mmCIF file of C-alpha atoms and ligand atoms in Angstrom:
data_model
loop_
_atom_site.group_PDB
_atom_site.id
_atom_site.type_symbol
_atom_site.label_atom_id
_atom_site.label_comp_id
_atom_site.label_asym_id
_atom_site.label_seq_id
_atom_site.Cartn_x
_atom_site.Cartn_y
_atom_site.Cartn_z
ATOM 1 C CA UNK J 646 3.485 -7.675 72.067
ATOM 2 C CA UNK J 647 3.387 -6.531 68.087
ATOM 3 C CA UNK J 648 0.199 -5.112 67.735
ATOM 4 C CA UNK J 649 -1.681 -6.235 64.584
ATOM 5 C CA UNK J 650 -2.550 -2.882 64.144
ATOM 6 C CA UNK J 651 -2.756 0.155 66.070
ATOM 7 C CA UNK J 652 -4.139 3.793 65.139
ATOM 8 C CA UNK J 653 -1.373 6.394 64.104
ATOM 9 C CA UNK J 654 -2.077 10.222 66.302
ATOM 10 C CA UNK J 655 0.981 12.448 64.939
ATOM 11 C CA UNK J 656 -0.147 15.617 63.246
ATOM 12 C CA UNK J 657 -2.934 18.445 63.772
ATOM 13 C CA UNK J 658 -5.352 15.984 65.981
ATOM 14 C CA UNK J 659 -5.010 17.646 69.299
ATOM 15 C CA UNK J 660 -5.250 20.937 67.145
ATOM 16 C CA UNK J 661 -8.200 21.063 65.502
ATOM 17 C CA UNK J 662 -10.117 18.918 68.044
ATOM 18 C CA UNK J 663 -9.053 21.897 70.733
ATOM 19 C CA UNK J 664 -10.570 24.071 68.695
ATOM 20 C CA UNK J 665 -13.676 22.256 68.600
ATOM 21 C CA UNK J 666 -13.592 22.548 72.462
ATOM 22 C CA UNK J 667 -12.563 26.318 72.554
ATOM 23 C CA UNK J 668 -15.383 27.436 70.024
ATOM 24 C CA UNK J 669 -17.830 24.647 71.107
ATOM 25 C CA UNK J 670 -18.548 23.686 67.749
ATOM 26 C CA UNK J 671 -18.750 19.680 69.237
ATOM 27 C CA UNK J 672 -21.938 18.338 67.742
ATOM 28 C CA UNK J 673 -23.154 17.291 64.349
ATOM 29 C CA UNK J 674 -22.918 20.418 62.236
ATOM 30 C CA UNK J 675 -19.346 22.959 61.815
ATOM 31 C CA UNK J 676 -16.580 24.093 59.629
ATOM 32 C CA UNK J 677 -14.627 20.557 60.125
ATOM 33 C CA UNK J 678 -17.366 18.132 58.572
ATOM 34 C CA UNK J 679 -17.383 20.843 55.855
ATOM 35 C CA UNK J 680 -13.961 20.211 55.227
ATOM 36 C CA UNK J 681 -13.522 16.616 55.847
ATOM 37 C CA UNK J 682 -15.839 16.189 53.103
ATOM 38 C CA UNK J 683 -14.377 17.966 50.747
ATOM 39 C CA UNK J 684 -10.518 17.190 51.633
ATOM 40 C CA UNK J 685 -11.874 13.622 51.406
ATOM 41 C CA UNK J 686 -13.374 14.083 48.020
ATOM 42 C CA UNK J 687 -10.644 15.782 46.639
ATOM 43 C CA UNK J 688 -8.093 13.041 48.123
ATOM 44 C CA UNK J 689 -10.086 10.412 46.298
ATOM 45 C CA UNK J 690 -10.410 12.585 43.111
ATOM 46 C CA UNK J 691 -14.312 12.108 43.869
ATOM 47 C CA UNK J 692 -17.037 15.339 43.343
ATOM 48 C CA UNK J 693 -18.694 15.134 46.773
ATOM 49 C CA UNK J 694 -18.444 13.035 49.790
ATOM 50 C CA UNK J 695 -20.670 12.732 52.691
ATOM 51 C CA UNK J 696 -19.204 12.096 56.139
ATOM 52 C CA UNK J 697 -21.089 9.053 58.544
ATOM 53 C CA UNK J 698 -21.003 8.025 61.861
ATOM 54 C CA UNK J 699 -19.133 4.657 60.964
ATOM 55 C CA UNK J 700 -18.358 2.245 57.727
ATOM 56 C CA UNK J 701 -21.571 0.789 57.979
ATOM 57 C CA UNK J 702 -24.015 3.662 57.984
ATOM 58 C CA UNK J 703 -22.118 4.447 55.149
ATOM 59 C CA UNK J 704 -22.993 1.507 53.350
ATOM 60 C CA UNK J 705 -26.109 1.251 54.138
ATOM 61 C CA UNK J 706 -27.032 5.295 53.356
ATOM 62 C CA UNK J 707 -25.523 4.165 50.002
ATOM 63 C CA UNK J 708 -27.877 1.089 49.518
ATOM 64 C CA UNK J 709 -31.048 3.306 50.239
ATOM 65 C CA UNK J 710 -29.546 6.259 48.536
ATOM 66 C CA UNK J 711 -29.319 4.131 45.304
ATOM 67 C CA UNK J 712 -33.234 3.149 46.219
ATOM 68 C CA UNK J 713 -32.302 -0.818 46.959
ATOM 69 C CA UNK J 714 -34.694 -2.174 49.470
ATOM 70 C CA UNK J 715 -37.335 -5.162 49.567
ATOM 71 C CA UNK J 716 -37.134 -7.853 47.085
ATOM 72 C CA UNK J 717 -34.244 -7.015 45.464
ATOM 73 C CA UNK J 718 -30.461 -9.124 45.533
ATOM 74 C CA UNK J 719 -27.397 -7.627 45.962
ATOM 75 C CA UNK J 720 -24.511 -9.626 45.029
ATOM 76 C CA UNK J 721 -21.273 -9.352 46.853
ATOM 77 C CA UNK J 722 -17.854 -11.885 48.638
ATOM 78 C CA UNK J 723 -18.373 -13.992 51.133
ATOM 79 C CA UNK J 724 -14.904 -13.450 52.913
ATOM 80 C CA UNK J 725 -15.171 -9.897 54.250
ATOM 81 C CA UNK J 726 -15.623 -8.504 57.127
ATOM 82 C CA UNK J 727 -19.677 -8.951 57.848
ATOM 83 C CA UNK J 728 -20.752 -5.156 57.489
ATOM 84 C CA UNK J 729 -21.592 -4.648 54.112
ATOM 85 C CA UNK J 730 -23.629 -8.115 54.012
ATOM 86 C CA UNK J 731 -25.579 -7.108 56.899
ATOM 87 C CA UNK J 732 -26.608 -3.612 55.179
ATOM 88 C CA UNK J 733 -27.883 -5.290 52.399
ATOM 89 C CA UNK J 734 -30.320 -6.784 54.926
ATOM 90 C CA UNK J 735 -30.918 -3.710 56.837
ATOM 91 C CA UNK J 736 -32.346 -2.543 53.639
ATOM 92 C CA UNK J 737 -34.681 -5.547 53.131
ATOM 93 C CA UNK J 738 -32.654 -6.629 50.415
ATOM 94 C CA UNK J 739 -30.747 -10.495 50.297
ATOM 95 C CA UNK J 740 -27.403 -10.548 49.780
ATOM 96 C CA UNK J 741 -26.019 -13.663 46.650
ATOM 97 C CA UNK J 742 -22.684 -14.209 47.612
ATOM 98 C CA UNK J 743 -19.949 -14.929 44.819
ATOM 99 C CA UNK J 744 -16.218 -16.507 45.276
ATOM 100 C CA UNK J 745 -13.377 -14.977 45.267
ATOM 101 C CA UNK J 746 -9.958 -15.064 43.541
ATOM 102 C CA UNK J 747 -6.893 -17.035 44.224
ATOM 103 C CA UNK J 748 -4.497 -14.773 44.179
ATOM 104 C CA UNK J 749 -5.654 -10.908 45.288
ATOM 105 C CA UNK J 750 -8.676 -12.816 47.937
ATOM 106 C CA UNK J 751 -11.300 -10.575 46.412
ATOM 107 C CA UNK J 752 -14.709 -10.836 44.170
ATOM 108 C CA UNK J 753 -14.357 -13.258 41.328
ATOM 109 C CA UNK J 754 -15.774 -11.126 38.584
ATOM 110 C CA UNK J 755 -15.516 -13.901 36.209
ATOM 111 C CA UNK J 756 -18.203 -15.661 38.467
ATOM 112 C CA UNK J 757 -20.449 -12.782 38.250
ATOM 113 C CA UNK J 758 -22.636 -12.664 35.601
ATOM 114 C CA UNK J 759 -23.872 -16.426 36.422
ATOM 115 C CA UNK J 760 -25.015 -15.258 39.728
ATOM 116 C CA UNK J 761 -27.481 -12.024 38.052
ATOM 117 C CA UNK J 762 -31.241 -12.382 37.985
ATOM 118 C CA UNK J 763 -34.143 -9.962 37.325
ATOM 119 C CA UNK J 764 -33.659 -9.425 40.941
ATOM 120 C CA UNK J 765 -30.244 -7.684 40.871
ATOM 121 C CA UNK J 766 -29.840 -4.642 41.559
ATOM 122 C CA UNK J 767 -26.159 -4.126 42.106
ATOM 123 C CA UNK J 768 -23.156 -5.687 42.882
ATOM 124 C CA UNK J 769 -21.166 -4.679 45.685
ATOM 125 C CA UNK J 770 -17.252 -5.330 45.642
ATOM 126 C CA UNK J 771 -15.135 -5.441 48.986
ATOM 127 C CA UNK J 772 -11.563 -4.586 48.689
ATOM 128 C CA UNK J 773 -9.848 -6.296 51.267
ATOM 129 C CA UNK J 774 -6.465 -6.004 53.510
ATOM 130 C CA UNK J 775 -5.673 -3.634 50.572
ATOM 131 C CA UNK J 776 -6.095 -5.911 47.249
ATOM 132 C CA UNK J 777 -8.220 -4.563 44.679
ATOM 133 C CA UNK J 778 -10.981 -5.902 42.779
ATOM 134 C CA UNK J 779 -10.944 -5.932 39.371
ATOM 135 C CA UNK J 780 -13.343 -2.967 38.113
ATOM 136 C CA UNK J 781 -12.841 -2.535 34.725
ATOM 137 C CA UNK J 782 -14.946 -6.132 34.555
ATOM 138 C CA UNK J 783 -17.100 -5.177 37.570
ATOM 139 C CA UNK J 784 -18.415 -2.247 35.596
ATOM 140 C CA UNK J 785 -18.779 -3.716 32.328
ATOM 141 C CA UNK J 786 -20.643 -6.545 33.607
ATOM 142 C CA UNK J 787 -23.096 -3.586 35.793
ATOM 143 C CA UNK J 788 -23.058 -1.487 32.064
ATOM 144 C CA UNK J 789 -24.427 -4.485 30.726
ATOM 145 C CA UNK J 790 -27.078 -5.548 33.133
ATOM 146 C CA UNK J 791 -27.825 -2.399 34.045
ATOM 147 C CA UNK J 792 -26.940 -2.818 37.736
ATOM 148 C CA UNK J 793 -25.707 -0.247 40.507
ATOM 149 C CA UNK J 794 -22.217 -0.638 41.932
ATOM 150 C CA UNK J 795 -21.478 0.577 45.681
ATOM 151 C CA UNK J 796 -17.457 -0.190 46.559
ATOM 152 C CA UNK J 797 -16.616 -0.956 50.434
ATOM 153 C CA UNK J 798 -13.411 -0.059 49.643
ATOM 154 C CA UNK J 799 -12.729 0.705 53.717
ATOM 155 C CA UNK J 800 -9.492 -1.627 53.860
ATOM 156 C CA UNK J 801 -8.001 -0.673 50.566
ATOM 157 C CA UNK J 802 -7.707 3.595 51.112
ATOM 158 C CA UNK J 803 -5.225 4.828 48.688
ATOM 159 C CA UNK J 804 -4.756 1.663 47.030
ATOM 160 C CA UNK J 805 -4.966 2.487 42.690
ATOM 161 C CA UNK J 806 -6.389 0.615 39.820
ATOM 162 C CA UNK J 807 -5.267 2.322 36.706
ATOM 163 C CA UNK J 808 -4.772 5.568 38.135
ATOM 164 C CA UNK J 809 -7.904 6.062 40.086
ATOM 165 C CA UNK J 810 -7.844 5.164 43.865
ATOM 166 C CA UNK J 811 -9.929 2.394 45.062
ATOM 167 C CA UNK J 812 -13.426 3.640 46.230
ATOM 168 C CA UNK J 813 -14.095 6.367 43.107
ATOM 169 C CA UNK J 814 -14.902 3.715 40.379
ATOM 170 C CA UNK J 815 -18.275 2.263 41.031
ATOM 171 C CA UNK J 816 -21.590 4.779 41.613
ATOM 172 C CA UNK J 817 -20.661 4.763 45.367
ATOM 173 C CA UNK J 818 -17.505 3.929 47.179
ATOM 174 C CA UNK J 819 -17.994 3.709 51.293
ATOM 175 C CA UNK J 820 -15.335 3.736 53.856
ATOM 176 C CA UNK J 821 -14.706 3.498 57.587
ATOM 177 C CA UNK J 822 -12.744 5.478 59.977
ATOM 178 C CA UNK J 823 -13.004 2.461 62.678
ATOM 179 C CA UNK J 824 -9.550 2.678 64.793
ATOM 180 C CA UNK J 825 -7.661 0.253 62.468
ATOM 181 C CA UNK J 826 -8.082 1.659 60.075
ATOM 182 C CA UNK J 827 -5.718 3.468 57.431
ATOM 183 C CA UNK J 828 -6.534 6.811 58.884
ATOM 184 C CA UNK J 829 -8.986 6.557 61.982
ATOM 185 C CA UNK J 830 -11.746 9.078 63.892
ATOM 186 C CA UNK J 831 -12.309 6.315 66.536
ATOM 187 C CA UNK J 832 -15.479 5.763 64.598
ATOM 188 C CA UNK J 833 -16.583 7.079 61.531
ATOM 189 C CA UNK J 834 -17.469 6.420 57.873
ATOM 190 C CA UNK J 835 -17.306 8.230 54.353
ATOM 191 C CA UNK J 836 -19.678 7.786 51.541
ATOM 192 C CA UNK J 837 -17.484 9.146 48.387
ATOM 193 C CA UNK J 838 -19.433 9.634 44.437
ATOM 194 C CA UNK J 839 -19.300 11.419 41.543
ATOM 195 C CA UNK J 840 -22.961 11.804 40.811
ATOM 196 C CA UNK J 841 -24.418 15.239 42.423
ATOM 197 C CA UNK J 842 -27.399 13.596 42.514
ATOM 198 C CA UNK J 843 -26.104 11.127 44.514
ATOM 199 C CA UNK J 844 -24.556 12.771 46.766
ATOM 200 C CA UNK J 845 -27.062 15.226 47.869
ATOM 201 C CA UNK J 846 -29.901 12.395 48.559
ATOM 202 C CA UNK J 847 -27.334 10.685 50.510
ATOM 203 C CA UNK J 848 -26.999 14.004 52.339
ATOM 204 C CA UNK J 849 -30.606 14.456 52.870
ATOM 205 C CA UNK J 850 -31.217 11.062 53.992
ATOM 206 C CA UNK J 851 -28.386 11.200 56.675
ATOM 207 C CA UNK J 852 -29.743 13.912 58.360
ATOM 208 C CA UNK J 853 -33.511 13.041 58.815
ATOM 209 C CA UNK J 854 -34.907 14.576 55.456
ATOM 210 C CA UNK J 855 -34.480 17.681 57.415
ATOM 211 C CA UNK J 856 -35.406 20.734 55.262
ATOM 212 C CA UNK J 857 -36.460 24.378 56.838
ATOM 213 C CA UNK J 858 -39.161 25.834 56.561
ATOM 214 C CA UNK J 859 -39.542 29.514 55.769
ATOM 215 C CA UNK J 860 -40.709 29.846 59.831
ATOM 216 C CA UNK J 861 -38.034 27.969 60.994
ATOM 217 C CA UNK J 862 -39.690 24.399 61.762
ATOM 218 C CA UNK J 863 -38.487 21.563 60.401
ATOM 219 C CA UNK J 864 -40.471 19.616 57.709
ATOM 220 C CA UNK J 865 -39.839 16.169 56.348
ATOM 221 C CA UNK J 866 -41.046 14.506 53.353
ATOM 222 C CA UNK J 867 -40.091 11.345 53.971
ATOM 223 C CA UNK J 868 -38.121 8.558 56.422
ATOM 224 C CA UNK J 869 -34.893 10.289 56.967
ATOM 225 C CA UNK J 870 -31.854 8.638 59.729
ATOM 226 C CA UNK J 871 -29.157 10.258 61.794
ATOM 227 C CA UNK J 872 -25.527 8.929 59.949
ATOM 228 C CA UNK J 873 -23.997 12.107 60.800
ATOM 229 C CA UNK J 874 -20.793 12.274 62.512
ATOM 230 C CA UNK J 875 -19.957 15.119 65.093
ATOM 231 C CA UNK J 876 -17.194 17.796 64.252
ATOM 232 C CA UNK J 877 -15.117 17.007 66.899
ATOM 233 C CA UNK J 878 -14.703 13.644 64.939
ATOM 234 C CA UNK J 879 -14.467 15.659 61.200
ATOM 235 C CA UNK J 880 -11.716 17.332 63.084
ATOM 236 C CA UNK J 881 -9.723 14.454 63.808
ATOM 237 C CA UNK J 882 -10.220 13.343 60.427
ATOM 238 C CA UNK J 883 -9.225 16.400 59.054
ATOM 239 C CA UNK J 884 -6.063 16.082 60.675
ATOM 240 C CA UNK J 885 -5.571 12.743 59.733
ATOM 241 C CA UNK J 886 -6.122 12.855 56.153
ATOM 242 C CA UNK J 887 -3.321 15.533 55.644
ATOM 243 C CA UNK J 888 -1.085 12.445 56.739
ATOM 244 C CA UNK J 889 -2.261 9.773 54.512
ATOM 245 C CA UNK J 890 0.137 9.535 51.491
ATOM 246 C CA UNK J 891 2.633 9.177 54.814
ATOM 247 C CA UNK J 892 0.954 6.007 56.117
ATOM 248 C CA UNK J 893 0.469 4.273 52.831
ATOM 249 C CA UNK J 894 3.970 4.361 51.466
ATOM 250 C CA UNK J 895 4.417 3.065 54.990
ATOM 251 C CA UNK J 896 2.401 0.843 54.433
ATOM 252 C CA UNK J 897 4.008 -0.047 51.160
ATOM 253 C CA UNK J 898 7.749 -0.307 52.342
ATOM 254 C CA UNK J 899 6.274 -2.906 55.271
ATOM 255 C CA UNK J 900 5.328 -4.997 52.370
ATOM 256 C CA UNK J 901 8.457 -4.460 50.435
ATOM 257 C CA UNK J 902 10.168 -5.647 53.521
ATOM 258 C CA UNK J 903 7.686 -8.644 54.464
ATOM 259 C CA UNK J 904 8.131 -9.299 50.900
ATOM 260 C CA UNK J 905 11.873 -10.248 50.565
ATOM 261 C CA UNK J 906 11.572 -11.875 53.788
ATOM 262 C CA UNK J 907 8.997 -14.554 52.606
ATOM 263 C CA UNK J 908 8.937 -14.411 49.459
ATOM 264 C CA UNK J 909 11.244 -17.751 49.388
ATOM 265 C CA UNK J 910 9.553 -19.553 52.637
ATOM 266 C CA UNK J 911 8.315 -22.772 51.471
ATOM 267 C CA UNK J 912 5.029 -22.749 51.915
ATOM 268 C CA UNK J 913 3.670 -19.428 52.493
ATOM 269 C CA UNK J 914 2.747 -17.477 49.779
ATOM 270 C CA UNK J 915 2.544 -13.732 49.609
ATOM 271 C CA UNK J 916 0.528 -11.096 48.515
ATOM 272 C CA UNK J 917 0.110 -10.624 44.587
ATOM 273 C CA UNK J 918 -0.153 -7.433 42.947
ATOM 274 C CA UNK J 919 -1.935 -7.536 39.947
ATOM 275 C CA UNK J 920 -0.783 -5.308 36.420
ATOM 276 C CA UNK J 921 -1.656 -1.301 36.876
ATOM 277 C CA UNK J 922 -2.750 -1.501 40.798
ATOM 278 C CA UNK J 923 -1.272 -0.727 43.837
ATOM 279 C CA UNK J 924 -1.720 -3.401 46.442
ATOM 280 C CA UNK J 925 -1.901 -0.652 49.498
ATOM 281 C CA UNK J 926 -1.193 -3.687 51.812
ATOM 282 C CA UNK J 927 -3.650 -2.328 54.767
ATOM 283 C CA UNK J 928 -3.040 -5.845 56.448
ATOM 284 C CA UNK J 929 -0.293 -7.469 55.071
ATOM 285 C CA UNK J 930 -1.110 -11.087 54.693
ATOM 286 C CA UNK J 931 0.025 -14.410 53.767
ATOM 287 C CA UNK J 932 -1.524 -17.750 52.971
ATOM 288 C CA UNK J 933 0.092 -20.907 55.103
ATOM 289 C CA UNK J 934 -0.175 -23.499 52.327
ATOM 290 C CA UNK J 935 -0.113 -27.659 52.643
ATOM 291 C CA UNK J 936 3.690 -27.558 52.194
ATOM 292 C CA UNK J 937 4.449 -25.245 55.392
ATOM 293 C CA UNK J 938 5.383 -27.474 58.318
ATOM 294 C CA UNK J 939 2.564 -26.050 60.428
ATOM 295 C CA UNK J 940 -0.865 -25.685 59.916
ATOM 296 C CA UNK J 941 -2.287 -22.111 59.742
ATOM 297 C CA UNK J 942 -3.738 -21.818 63.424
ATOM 298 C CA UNK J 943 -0.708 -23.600 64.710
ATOM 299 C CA UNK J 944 1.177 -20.986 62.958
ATOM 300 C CA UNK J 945 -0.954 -18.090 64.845
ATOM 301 C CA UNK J 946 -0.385 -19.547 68.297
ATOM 302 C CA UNK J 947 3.364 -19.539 67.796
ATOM 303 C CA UNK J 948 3.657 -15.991 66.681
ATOM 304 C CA UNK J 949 1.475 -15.260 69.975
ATOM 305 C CA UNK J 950 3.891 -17.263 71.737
ATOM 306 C CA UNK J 951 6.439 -15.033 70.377
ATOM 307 C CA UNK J 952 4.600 -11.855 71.482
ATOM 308 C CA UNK J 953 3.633 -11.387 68.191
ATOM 309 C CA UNK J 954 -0.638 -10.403 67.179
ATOM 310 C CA UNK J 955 -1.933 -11.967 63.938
ATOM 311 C CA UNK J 956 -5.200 -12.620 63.038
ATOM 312 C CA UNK J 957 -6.641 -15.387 60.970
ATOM 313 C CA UNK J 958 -8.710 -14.431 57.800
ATOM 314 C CA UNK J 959 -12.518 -13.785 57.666
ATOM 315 C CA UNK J 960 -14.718 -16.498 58.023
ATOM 316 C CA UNK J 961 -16.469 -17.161 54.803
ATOM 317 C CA UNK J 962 -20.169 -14.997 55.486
ATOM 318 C CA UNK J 963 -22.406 -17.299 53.244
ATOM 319 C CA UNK J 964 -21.457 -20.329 56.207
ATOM 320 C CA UNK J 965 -22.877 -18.107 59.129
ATOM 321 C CA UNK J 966 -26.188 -18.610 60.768
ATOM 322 C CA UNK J 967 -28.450 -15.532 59.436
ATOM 323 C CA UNK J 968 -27.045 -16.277 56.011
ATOM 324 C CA UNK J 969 -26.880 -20.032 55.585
ATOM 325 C CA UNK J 970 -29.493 -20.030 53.556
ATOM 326 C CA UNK J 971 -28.830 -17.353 50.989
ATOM 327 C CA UNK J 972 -28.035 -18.078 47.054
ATOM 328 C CA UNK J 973 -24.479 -18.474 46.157
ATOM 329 C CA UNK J 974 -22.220 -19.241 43.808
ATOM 330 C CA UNK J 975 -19.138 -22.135 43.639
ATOM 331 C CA UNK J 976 -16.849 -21.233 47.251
ATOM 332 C CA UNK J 977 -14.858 -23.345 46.876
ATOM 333 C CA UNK J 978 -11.722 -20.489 46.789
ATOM 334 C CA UNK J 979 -13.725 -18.963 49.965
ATOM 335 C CA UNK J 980 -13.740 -21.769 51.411
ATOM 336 C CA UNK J 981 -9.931 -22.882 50.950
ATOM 337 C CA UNK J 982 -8.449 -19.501 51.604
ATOM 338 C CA UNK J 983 -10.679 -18.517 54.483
ATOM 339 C CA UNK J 984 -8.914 -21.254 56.325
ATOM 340 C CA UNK J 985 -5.782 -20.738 55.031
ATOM 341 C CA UNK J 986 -4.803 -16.880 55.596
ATOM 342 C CA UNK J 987 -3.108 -14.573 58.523
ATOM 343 C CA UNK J 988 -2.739 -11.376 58.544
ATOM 344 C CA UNK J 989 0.570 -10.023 60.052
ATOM 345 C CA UNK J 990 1.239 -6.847 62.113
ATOM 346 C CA UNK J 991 0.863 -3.873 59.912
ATOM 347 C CA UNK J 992 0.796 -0.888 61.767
ATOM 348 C CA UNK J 993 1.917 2.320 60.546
ATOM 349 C CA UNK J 994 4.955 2.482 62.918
ATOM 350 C CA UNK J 995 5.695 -1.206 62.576
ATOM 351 C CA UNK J 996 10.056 -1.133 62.767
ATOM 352 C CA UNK J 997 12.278 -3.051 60.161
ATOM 353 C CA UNK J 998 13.568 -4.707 63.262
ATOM 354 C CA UNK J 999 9.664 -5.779 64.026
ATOM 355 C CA UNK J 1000 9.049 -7.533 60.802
ATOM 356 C CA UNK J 1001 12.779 -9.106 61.072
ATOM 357 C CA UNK J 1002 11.957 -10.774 64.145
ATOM 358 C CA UNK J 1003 8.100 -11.759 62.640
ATOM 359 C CA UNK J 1004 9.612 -13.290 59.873
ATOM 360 C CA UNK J 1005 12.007 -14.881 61.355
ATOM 361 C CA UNK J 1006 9.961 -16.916 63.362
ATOM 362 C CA UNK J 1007 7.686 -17.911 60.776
ATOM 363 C CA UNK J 1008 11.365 -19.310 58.771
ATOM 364 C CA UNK J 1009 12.322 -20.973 62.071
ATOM 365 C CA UNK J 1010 9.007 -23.371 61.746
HETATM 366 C C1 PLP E 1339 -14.556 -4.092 54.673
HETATM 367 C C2 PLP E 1339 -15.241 -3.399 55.804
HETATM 368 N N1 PLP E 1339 -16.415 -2.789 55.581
HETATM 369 C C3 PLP E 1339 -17.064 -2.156 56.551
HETATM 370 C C4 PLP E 1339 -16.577 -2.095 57.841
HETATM 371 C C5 PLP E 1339 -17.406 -1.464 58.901
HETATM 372 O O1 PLP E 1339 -16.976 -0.254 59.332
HETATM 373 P P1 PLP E 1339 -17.422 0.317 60.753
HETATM 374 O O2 PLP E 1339 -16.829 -0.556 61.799
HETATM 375 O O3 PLP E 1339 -16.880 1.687 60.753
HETATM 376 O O4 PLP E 1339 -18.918 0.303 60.785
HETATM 377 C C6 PLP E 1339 -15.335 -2.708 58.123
HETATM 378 C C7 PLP E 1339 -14.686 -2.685 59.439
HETATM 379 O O5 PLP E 1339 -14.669 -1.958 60.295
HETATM 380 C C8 PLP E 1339 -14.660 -3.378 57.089
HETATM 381 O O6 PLP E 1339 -13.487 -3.969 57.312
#
């Protein structure tokens, strides 16, 4: 079988995570979540970054760092993965879902501003399989009504828009470490900013409001959480952030290669990449259109047939039960595309002669 995707263990892990072991620096405080941080930050160009115990704690320290809660709408896609809808009700707050583009299969920011009440608070853009969102408009619009904006920019790490990488534009960008992803921990989650501020509440509320007293015992002025993640995990993400400009130009000659492949197939369209970004192509993906022979899911049973994993695309949120009833927007793009898209094998050791043989089935239907 051709995995989908598989995690990538080929530098410093067993290293660092020995020394973990040797010194017995294994729990939630130690010189590797130190550095993780800051080697994250500095990767993303960011001032500070606070390490979680997965992409959603992430999100959701973000949400009640930025003080959303009760009452208040965030608005944000409908096809993502589910996470950063269901922190927007962990916080009390309702998520307003808004369509998404044709062509990059992320937030319609030209469908925004239709969606904003006096409930807003923010607007919270998902960069998926490794498109970008369009920010300049996402911030102008959030300049303009005065909103927050928190990126889940988890499946687009190292992807650019004009010269900043995906995750450092909005107030907050939040990422996970889950074992697909672009680097991995086995779990784990970073919440990246630019705002000191920022940054230290989102510090403070991760670990329990904890502050010291001049005795010793610990005092806390207000509901803290545990989002921290343990060094032995920092360490492996120390390790594999010194490899990442390695997996995503890996990433990007897959696509190159998928690319002249399919680019002619009747029927299935490929990614876009939009002026001044770089597509990082996390999950290369296609859409099966009406003029391919097959439909989609027939399509993903004979690449399984073939030994080959794909996956179909997210299910559009804003149709599943706890959120049937929540505003949104026109879906009609959600709706179409949900149905519509695969994603192919894109792991970071996926061979020429791999995507040769993927392709080639999909030109034999
Ligand atoms: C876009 C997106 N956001 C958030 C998450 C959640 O991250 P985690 O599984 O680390 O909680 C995921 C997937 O893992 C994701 O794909």
């Amino acid at each position: 079988m051709i995995p989908l995707c598989i995690p990538e263990v080929r530098g410093n892990e067993w290293k660092y995570i020995k020394d973990c072991l040797d010194t017995n620096w294994v729990s939630s405080v130690g010189s590797y979540v130190d550095k993780f941080e800051d080697d994250f930050a500095n990767y993303l160009e960011a001032k500070a970054a606070v390490v979680t115990m997965n992409g959603t704690a992430a999100l959701e320290l973000a949400l009640r760092t930025l003080g959303i809660g009760k009452g208040d709408e965030v608005i944000v896609s409908s096809l993502t993965f589910i996470s950063p809808v269901n922190t927007i009700r962990y916080v009390g707050a309702e998520p307003v879902f808004v369509d998404v583009c044709k062509d990059t299969w992320v937030m319609d920011e030209s469908k925004i501003e239709e969606l904003i009440t006096s409930k807003t608070k923010a607007i919270l853009p998902v960069h998926i399989y490794g498109n970008l969102v369009n920010m300049d408009k996402v911030m102008d619009i959030a300049r303009k009504h005065d909103l927050f904006v928190i990126e889940d920019a988890t499946e687009s790490l190292g992807a650019i828009y004009k010269g900043k990488k995906a995750g450092n534009i909005g107030d907050i960008g939040c990422f996970s470490f889950n074992g697909n992803k672009l680097i991995t921990t086995g779990a784990g989650g970073m919440l990246v900013t630019n705002k000191e501020d920022l940054a230290k509440r989102a510090k403070y509320l991760s670990t329990q409001t904890k502050s010291v007293l001049e005795n010793g015992a610990f005092y806390h002025e207000e509901l803290g959480y545990n989002f921290r993640m343990p060094n032995i995990l920092a360490a492996m993400g120390c390790a594999q952030l010194e490899m990442v400009e390695e997996y995503v130009n890996a990433k990007l000659g897959h696509a190159k290669e998928y690319n002249n492949l399919l680019e002619n197939v009747i029927g299935i369209k490929i990614p876009t990449e939009k002026d001044d970004t770089t597509n990082v192509n996390w999950l290369y993906s296609i859409l099966v259109q009406d003029e391919f022979p097959l439909t989609r899911d027939e399509l993903l049973n004979k690449l399984k047939d073939n030994g080959i994993q794909s996956r179909s695309f997210f299910m559009p949120v804003h149709n599943m039960p706890p959120y049937i009833n929540c505003k949104h927007g026109d879906m009609s793009i959600t709706n179409s595309i949900s149905f519509k898209g695969i994603n192919l094998p894109s792991s970071v050791e996926l061979k020429k002669e791999e995507i040769e043989k993927i392709c080639k089935v999909i030109k034999e239907c």
